[in-house]
Amino acid sequence: MSTVASRHKTASAPRRGGFWRNPALLSWLFVLLTVALANAIFLTGLRSSSPMTYYSGLASPSPGSLLGGWTIDPNVGWTVESLGRAAAHQWAEGDVPLWNSYEGLGQPLAGEMQSAALFQPFIMLQLLPNGVFVMHVVLEIFAGLATLAFLRRFGLGWVASTVGGCLFAVNGAFAVMTNAPFNPIAFLPLGLLGVEMIRAPLQRSPDAHAPRRGGRRPWAGVAVLALAIAWMLFAGFPETAFLEALFIGCWALVRLGQARGHRLAFAGWTAAGMVLGLALAAPVLVAFLDFMSWGSTSYHEAVANDISYPRRQIMSLALPFAVGALNNAVLRLQAGYLTLPALFMALVGLTGTKRRGIRLLLAGTMIVLIGNMFRFEPIKLLLNHTPGIKAILVFKYGISILEFAVVIAVALAVDDLARRRVSRRRTLVCASLTL
């Protein structure tokens, strides 16, 4: 009796240092630390993070030690900050920011989208000093933690999931594309998390006669997917949101094929999450469609996807600053980048034997986006026949999707390494392909 009691006491006693050994806590801290280090030059005040300093013409930043810029698009100041702060001030005064009376004779504020006027609660961060920078940092943290949660739900270990979360929190698109397309990127992993949360409770246990795992309907997954879709649209850049929704749809289709025994339920709940997300985003969709009924979209009308990067620029995709500072002749308008270590690990991840359907989806996504990016005509023709694609600068805004696919592949590689599934031969082949 005393032996049983002592064992129970020992088992229930907290371990010394157990708080810091919590893998979830450590993973969150690693993501936060990564974002802090990536933004250290601005967080410490060594350089100004205010777009007004760089692009208003009212001030001039002090010269630094290196040439180049910190963004590819001055619209971070001209639209994101100016219109975003105007929207935030209207919210603070109790008004819904539908109209901008300070632009010409007046212009729609919510309907023109790039202000992200209805992007609650994130838009309110613009009321703070350096509000655009604060909002971007919060979105980077959100993206990293959502990626971490998604990869854990996908079934990867803590180390692999943490690596993925850290990588996507500081991806190349976040680093250089700080205008309106920045905002929706953070919600791509949240959408995939919703799909995985819908799938989990529907899975049957290994025993065919046993009830489904959890024994409940996937309401939480539907809610997460709906929030992801809604926030993508409220975030203020429908092109990025549309491309992300396509990737989420492709992911859901692959998981549907793997959902034996509950395909109809999985499809229904996933569709419900997407429809609910569109319903939540109805205010911004109505404003946007009204604006589009008379607004000018210039070359976005029909031929946007005919534009590509010059093929010499493919070098800078994985070696971004080996060709010089940002905005030079080679790096001009490149809305993100990869790195050689990430490319190598992604190749290791793509050549694994587990989860083949997902690995094929990731490989196909990379091939299609890179082929379109550098004008491989069969891929360009294929995408131009996809409804809605022809009017989007896929070569530019698709880079964030490419980066996320690479991040998932890297996480798969780290997980394979942790489980000792990577052979020396596979490593050498992937290293050779990278070189």
XYZ file of C-alpha atoms in Angstrom:
435
model
C 0.000 0.000 0.000
C 2.760 2.413 0.950
C 4.678 1.499 -2.209
C 1.680 2.376 -4.421
C 1.196 5.659 -2.560
C 4.835 6.623 -2.925
C 4.751 5.859 -6.648
C 1.636 7.996 -7.050
C 3.279 10.841 -5.150
C 6.382 10.626 -7.279
C 4.400 10.583 -10.527
C 2.248 13.534 -9.555
C 5.105 15.695 -8.273
C 6.216 18.358 -10.783
C 9.576 17.820 -12.384
C 12.308 20.296 -11.605
C 12.615 22.670 -14.543
C 9.531 21.116 -16.194
C 8.183 24.530 -17.240
C 11.212 25.178 -19.442
C 11.150 21.636 -20.787
C 7.679 22.141 -22.213
C 8.186 21.670 -25.993
C 5.220 23.889 -26.884
C 6.578 26.766 -24.809
C 10.099 26.381 -26.216
C 8.756 26.284 -29.773
C 6.781 29.487 -29.241
C 9.851 31.160 -27.750
C 12.015 30.112 -30.694
C 9.532 31.634 -33.159
C 9.375 34.876 -31.163
C 13.162 35.037 -30.889
C 13.587 34.430 -34.617
C 11.230 37.278 -35.497
C 12.964 39.568 -32.994
C 16.406 38.809 -34.432
C 15.208 39.275 -38.015
C 13.833 42.725 -37.132
C 16.595 43.672 -34.685
C 17.966 46.541 -36.786
C 14.570 48.276 -36.525
C 13.628 47.123 -33.021
C 16.882 48.520 -31.624
C 16.459 51.826 -33.438
C 19.640 51.457 -35.484
C 17.595 52.220 -38.598
C 14.231 53.861 -39.064
C 11.277 51.619 -39.865
C 8.974 54.484 -40.822
C 7.910 54.499 -44.495
C 7.340 58.244 -44.205
C 11.064 58.739 -43.624
C 11.894 57.034 -46.892
C 9.035 57.852 -49.245
C 7.184 61.003 -48.180
C 9.777 63.465 -49.462
C 9.507 65.261 -46.113
C 12.527 63.585 -44.531
C 15.663 61.721 -45.508
C 17.185 58.743 -43.686
C 20.811 58.999 -42.703
C 23.087 57.046 -45.062
C 23.980 53.543 -43.934
C 26.979 51.321 -44.490
C 25.359 49.281 -47.293
C 23.639 50.259 -50.525
C 20.137 49.149 -51.466
C 16.677 49.399 -49.983
C 14.561 47.540 -47.440
C 11.497 47.046 -49.658
C 10.764 46.611 -53.336
C 7.677 48.848 -53.351
C 7.252 52.393 -51.963
C 3.513 51.715 -51.646
C 4.291 50.617 -48.105
C 4.184 54.359 -47.451
C 1.961 55.683 -50.219
C -0.953 53.307 -49.611
C -0.364 50.966 -46.661
C 0.614 53.633 -44.144
C -1.312 56.661 -45.411
C -4.604 54.897 -46.134
C -4.218 52.378 -43.310
C -3.746 55.058 -40.668
C -6.698 56.977 -42.090
C -8.850 53.860 -41.725
C -7.601 53.190 -38.193
C -8.404 56.769 -37.143
C -11.937 56.439 -38.501
C -12.426 53.246 -36.485
C -11.087 55.011 -33.386
C -13.638 57.790 -33.902
C -16.480 55.275 -34.111
C -16.921 55.344 -37.892
C -16.692 52.467 -40.364
C -13.925 53.497 -42.836
C -15.811 53.138 -46.107
C -14.877 56.498 -47.640
C -11.720 58.585 -47.918
C -12.688 62.253 -48.175
C -9.048 63.409 -48.383
C -8.264 61.915 -51.794
C -9.352 64.177 -54.657
C -13.104 64.656 -54.478
C -13.335 61.503 -52.384
C -12.632 57.846 -53.028
C -13.766 54.491 -51.598
C -11.488 53.511 -48.725
C -12.571 49.957 -47.928
C -13.402 49.113 -51.543
C -9.978 49.950 -52.961
C -8.622 47.198 -50.667
C -4.969 48.205 -50.207
C -5.862 50.270 -47.160
C -6.980 47.020 -45.441
C -9.602 49.275 -43.861
C -11.712 46.409 -42.452
C -8.736 44.293 -41.366
C -9.643 44.007 -37.690
C -8.018 43.876 -35.213
C -4.676 44.237 -36.987
C -5.405 47.595 -38.647
C -5.695 49.245 -35.221
C -1.976 48.661 -34.662
C -1.380 51.474 -37.153
C -2.436 53.936 -34.482
C 0.806 53.149 -32.635
C 4.134 54.851 -33.382
C 5.692 53.086 -36.389
C 2.354 51.320 -36.694
C 3.030 49.681 -40.071
C 6.178 48.065 -38.724
C 4.373 46.914 -35.565
C 1.576 45.410 -37.649
C 4.066 43.591 -39.856
C 5.936 42.153 -36.860
C 2.663 40.924 -35.342
C 1.708 39.297 -38.651
C 5.127 37.619 -38.866
C 4.657 36.193 -35.371
C 1.135 35.087 -36.289
C 2.425 33.374 -39.450
C 5.171 31.576 -37.538
C 2.917 30.320 -34.760
C 0.190 29.282 -37.219
C 2.780 27.338 -39.240
C 4.015 25.680 -36.057
C 0.466 24.662 -35.106
C -0.306 23.440 -38.635
C 2.818 21.273 -38.888
C 2.138 19.769 -35.466
C -1.447 18.978 -36.492
C -0.045 17.509 -39.720
C 1.850 15.029 -37.560
C 5.425 16.322 -37.561
C 7.632 16.447 -34.453
C 8.283 19.513 -32.370
C 11.728 20.196 -33.849
C 10.538 19.946 -37.451
C 7.464 22.066 -36.713
C 9.545 24.702 -34.941
C 11.975 24.918 -37.846
C 9.047 25.369 -40.224
C 7.457 28.025 -38.025
C 10.680 29.995 -37.733
C 11.359 29.813 -41.470
C 7.930 31.007 -42.542
C 7.846 33.753 -39.911
C 10.836 35.406 -41.627
C 10.280 34.283 -45.224
C 11.703 36.200 -48.161
C 8.377 37.761 -49.145
C 7.978 39.243 -45.655
C 11.530 40.545 -45.911
C 11.175 42.596 -49.096
C 7.480 42.895 -50.086
C 6.234 45.181 -47.334
C 3.345 46.772 -49.222
C -0.245 45.469 -49.208
C 0.483 41.899 -50.512
C 2.324 41.316 -47.215
C -0.827 41.071 -45.106
C -2.652 37.970 -46.442
C 0.500 35.797 -46.364
C 0.203 35.285 -42.601
C -3.093 33.394 -42.959
C -2.038 30.703 -45.434
C -0.846 28.302 -42.682
C -3.984 29.068 -40.673
C -6.098 27.873 -43.597
C -4.200 24.584 -43.819
C -4.464 24.203 -40.046
C -8.236 24.461 -40.433
C -8.246 21.738 -43.105
C -6.182 19.435 -40.890
C -8.420 20.160 -37.888
C -11.467 19.232 -39.959
C -9.835 15.998 -41.052
C -8.626 14.822 -37.619
C -11.933 14.044 -35.827
C -13.349 12.398 -38.962
C -10.592 9.792 -39.196
C -11.575 6.290 -38.245
C -9.545 4.418 -35.671
C -7.509 1.376 -36.846
C -10.338 -0.836 -35.546
C -13.041 -0.767 -38.220
C -15.753 -1.285 -35.597
C -14.526 1.447 -33.274
C -16.043 4.940 -33.329
C -14.334 7.778 -35.105
C -11.587 9.516 -33.216
C -12.854 12.173 -30.888
C -16.499 11.252 -31.623
C -17.380 14.848 -32.476
C -17.996 17.069 -35.454
C -15.092 19.238 -36.618
C -16.595 22.598 -35.676
C -13.245 23.979 -34.502
C -11.617 23.221 -37.849
C -14.490 24.850 -39.733
C -14.141 27.977 -37.583
C -10.355 28.164 -38.093
C -10.676 27.704 -41.875
C -13.430 30.331 -42.038
C -11.331 32.827 -40.074
C -8.357 32.195 -42.368
C -10.410 32.821 -45.526
C -12.042 35.919 -44.048
C -8.780 37.435 -42.809
C -7.107 36.774 -46.180
C -9.771 38.922 -47.822
C -9.951 41.592 -45.113
C -6.135 41.856 -45.302
C -6.428 44.019 -48.380
C -4.855 42.265 -51.356
C -7.253 39.933 -53.213
C -4.602 38.616 -55.642
C -2.552 37.061 -52.845
C -5.710 35.831 -51.128
C -6.920 34.150 -54.334
C -3.617 32.321 -54.889
C -3.569 31.187 -51.262
C -7.139 29.913 -51.522
C -6.148 27.892 -54.607
C -3.280 26.272 -52.680
C -5.560 25.499 -49.723
C -8.052 23.977 -52.164
C -5.345 21.795 -53.744
C -4.203 20.683 -50.290
C -7.777 19.825 -49.353
C -8.182 17.791 -52.558
C -5.074 15.737 -51.761
C -6.311 15.133 -48.219
C -9.740 14.252 -49.630
C -8.129 11.508 -51.679
C -6.518 10.177 -48.500
C -9.741 10.402 -46.466
C -10.954 6.859 -46.977
C -14.309 6.163 -45.420
C -15.242 9.775 -44.755
C -14.619 11.638 -48.018
C -18.133 13.067 -48.267
C -18.065 14.373 -44.684
C -14.594 15.857 -45.132
C -15.579 17.581 -48.382
C -18.766 18.927 -46.844
C -17.161 20.345 -43.715
C -14.277 21.867 -45.707
C -16.675 23.494 -48.141
C -18.692 24.783 -45.176
C -15.576 26.418 -43.726
C -14.773 28.144 -47.017
C -18.345 29.349 -47.543
C -18.522 30.623 -43.961
C -15.249 32.486 -44.520
C -16.664 34.177 -47.625
C -19.793 35.071 -45.663
C -17.727 36.644 -42.888
C -15.820 38.646 -45.498
C -19.032 39.839 -47.186
C -18.582 43.501 -46.131
C -15.231 43.844 -47.865
C -16.320 41.743 -50.860
C -19.374 43.958 -51.439
C -17.235 47.102 -51.163
C -14.599 45.651 -53.488
C -17.057 44.489 -56.158
C -18.772 47.882 -56.075
C -15.406 49.595 -56.561
C -14.512 47.205 -59.410
C -17.716 48.116 -61.255
C -16.194 51.467 -62.194
C -12.564 51.462 -61.020
C -9.598 51.038 -63.379
C -7.316 48.019 -62.983
C -4.954 48.921 -65.861
C -2.994 45.901 -67.142
C -4.487 43.700 -64.406
C -7.599 43.522 -66.572
C -6.446 40.515 -68.599
C -2.717 40.268 -69.272
C -1.025 40.473 -65.847
C 0.171 36.871 -65.867
C 1.865 37.363 -69.224
C 4.630 39.160 -67.301
C 7.609 37.153 -66.038
C 11.036 37.701 -64.554
C 13.959 37.614 -66.995
C 15.615 34.210 -66.859
C 18.921 35.665 -65.694
C 17.094 36.481 -62.472
C 16.699 32.803 -61.563
C 20.132 33.031 -59.930
C 18.819 35.486 -57.358
C 15.937 33.207 -56.326
C 18.203 31.053 -54.135
C 21.179 33.442 -53.883
C 19.286 36.711 -53.397
C 22.084 39.046 -52.355
C 24.952 37.370 -54.183
C 24.006 39.523 -57.174
C 24.043 42.809 -55.231
C 21.782 44.943 -53.088
C 17.994 44.980 -53.303
C 16.440 46.774 -56.303
C 19.466 46.438 -58.568
C 19.156 45.403 -62.233
C 18.914 41.691 -61.368
C 16.854 41.804 -58.173
C 14.422 44.403 -59.508
C 10.866 43.820 -58.252
C 11.662 40.316 -56.959
C 8.994 39.854 -54.311
C 10.791 37.267 -52.187
C 13.527 34.680 -52.252
C 14.706 31.295 -51.047
C 18.117 30.326 -49.684
C 20.447 27.518 -50.699
C 20.182 25.669 -47.345
C 16.383 25.807 -47.559
C 16.497 24.597 -51.165
C 18.749 21.686 -50.223
C 16.559 20.641 -47.283
C 13.436 21.002 -49.437
C 14.897 18.557 -51.955
C 15.596 16.131 -49.110
C 12.003 16.548 -47.972
C 10.529 16.030 -51.436
C 12.404 12.761 -51.973
C 10.997 11.028 -48.893
C 8.735 7.985 -49.091
C 6.092 8.883 -46.487
C 3.135 11.193 -47.287
C 3.784 10.861 -51.021
C 0.624 12.685 -52.051
C 1.615 15.797 -50.119
C 5.211 15.656 -51.362
C 3.960 15.423 -54.952
C 1.683 18.421 -54.353
C 4.601 20.434 -52.975
C 6.886 19.451 -55.859
C 4.186 20.264 -58.413
C 3.532 23.640 -56.775
C 7.224 24.539 -56.911
C 7.597 23.447 -60.559
C 4.488 25.344 -61.687
C 5.337 28.566 -59.835
C 9.001 28.625 -60.867
C 8.107 27.694 -64.457
C 5.551 30.499 -64.606
C 7.932 32.885 -62.884
C 10.586 32.471 -65.579
C 8.277 31.979 -68.603
C 8.191 28.269 -69.318
C 5.513 28.548 -71.981
C 3.531 25.305 -71.355
C 3.104 26.235 -67.688
C 2.283 29.846 -68.552
C -0.371 28.650 -71.012
C -1.830 26.227 -68.463
C -2.172 28.901 -65.789
C -3.644 31.431 -68.206
C -6.512 29.010 -68.853
C -7.245 28.792 -65.118
C -10.152 31.146 -64.248
C -8.956 34.302 -62.531
C -5.235 33.661 -62.937
C -4.651 35.716 -66.073
C -5.460 38.954 -64.237
C -2.929 38.308 -61.417
C 0.820 38.938 -61.298
C 1.440 35.316 -60.396
C 5.178 35.622 -61.076
C 5.347 38.163 -58.267
C 2.650 37.300 -55.737
C 3.072 33.554 -56.132
C 6.500 33.687 -54.486
C 4.955 33.529 -51.004
C 3.148 30.292 -51.995
C 6.439 28.915 -53.336
C 8.179 29.801 -50.077
C 5.487 28.121 -47.991
C 5.738 24.948 -50.088
C 9.500 24.980 -49.511
C 8.980 25.485 -45.762
C 6.702 22.428 -45.560
C 9.247 20.377 -47.536
C 12.040 21.521 -45.200
C 9.954 20.521 -42.168
C 9.357 17.096 -43.733
C 13.115 16.732 -44.238
C 13.876 17.668 -40.624
C 11.250 15.185 -39.454
C 12.769 12.467 -41.659
C 16.206 13.226 -40.233
C 14.879 13.021 -36.680
C 13.328 9.630 -37.447
C 16.485 8.440 -39.262
C 14.787 8.038 -42.613
C 17.404 9.899 -44.672
C 20.136 7.826 -46.290
C 23.595 9.088 -47.166
C 22.908 8.489 -50.852
C 19.749 10.598 -50.737
C 21.666 13.401 -49.042
C 24.431 13.370 -51.665
C 21.958 13.361 -54.559
C 20.052 16.336 -53.101
C 23.304 18.217 -52.440
C 24.368 17.642 -56.051
C 21.017 18.885 -57.362
C 21.280 21.978 -55.192
C 24.735 22.778 -56.501
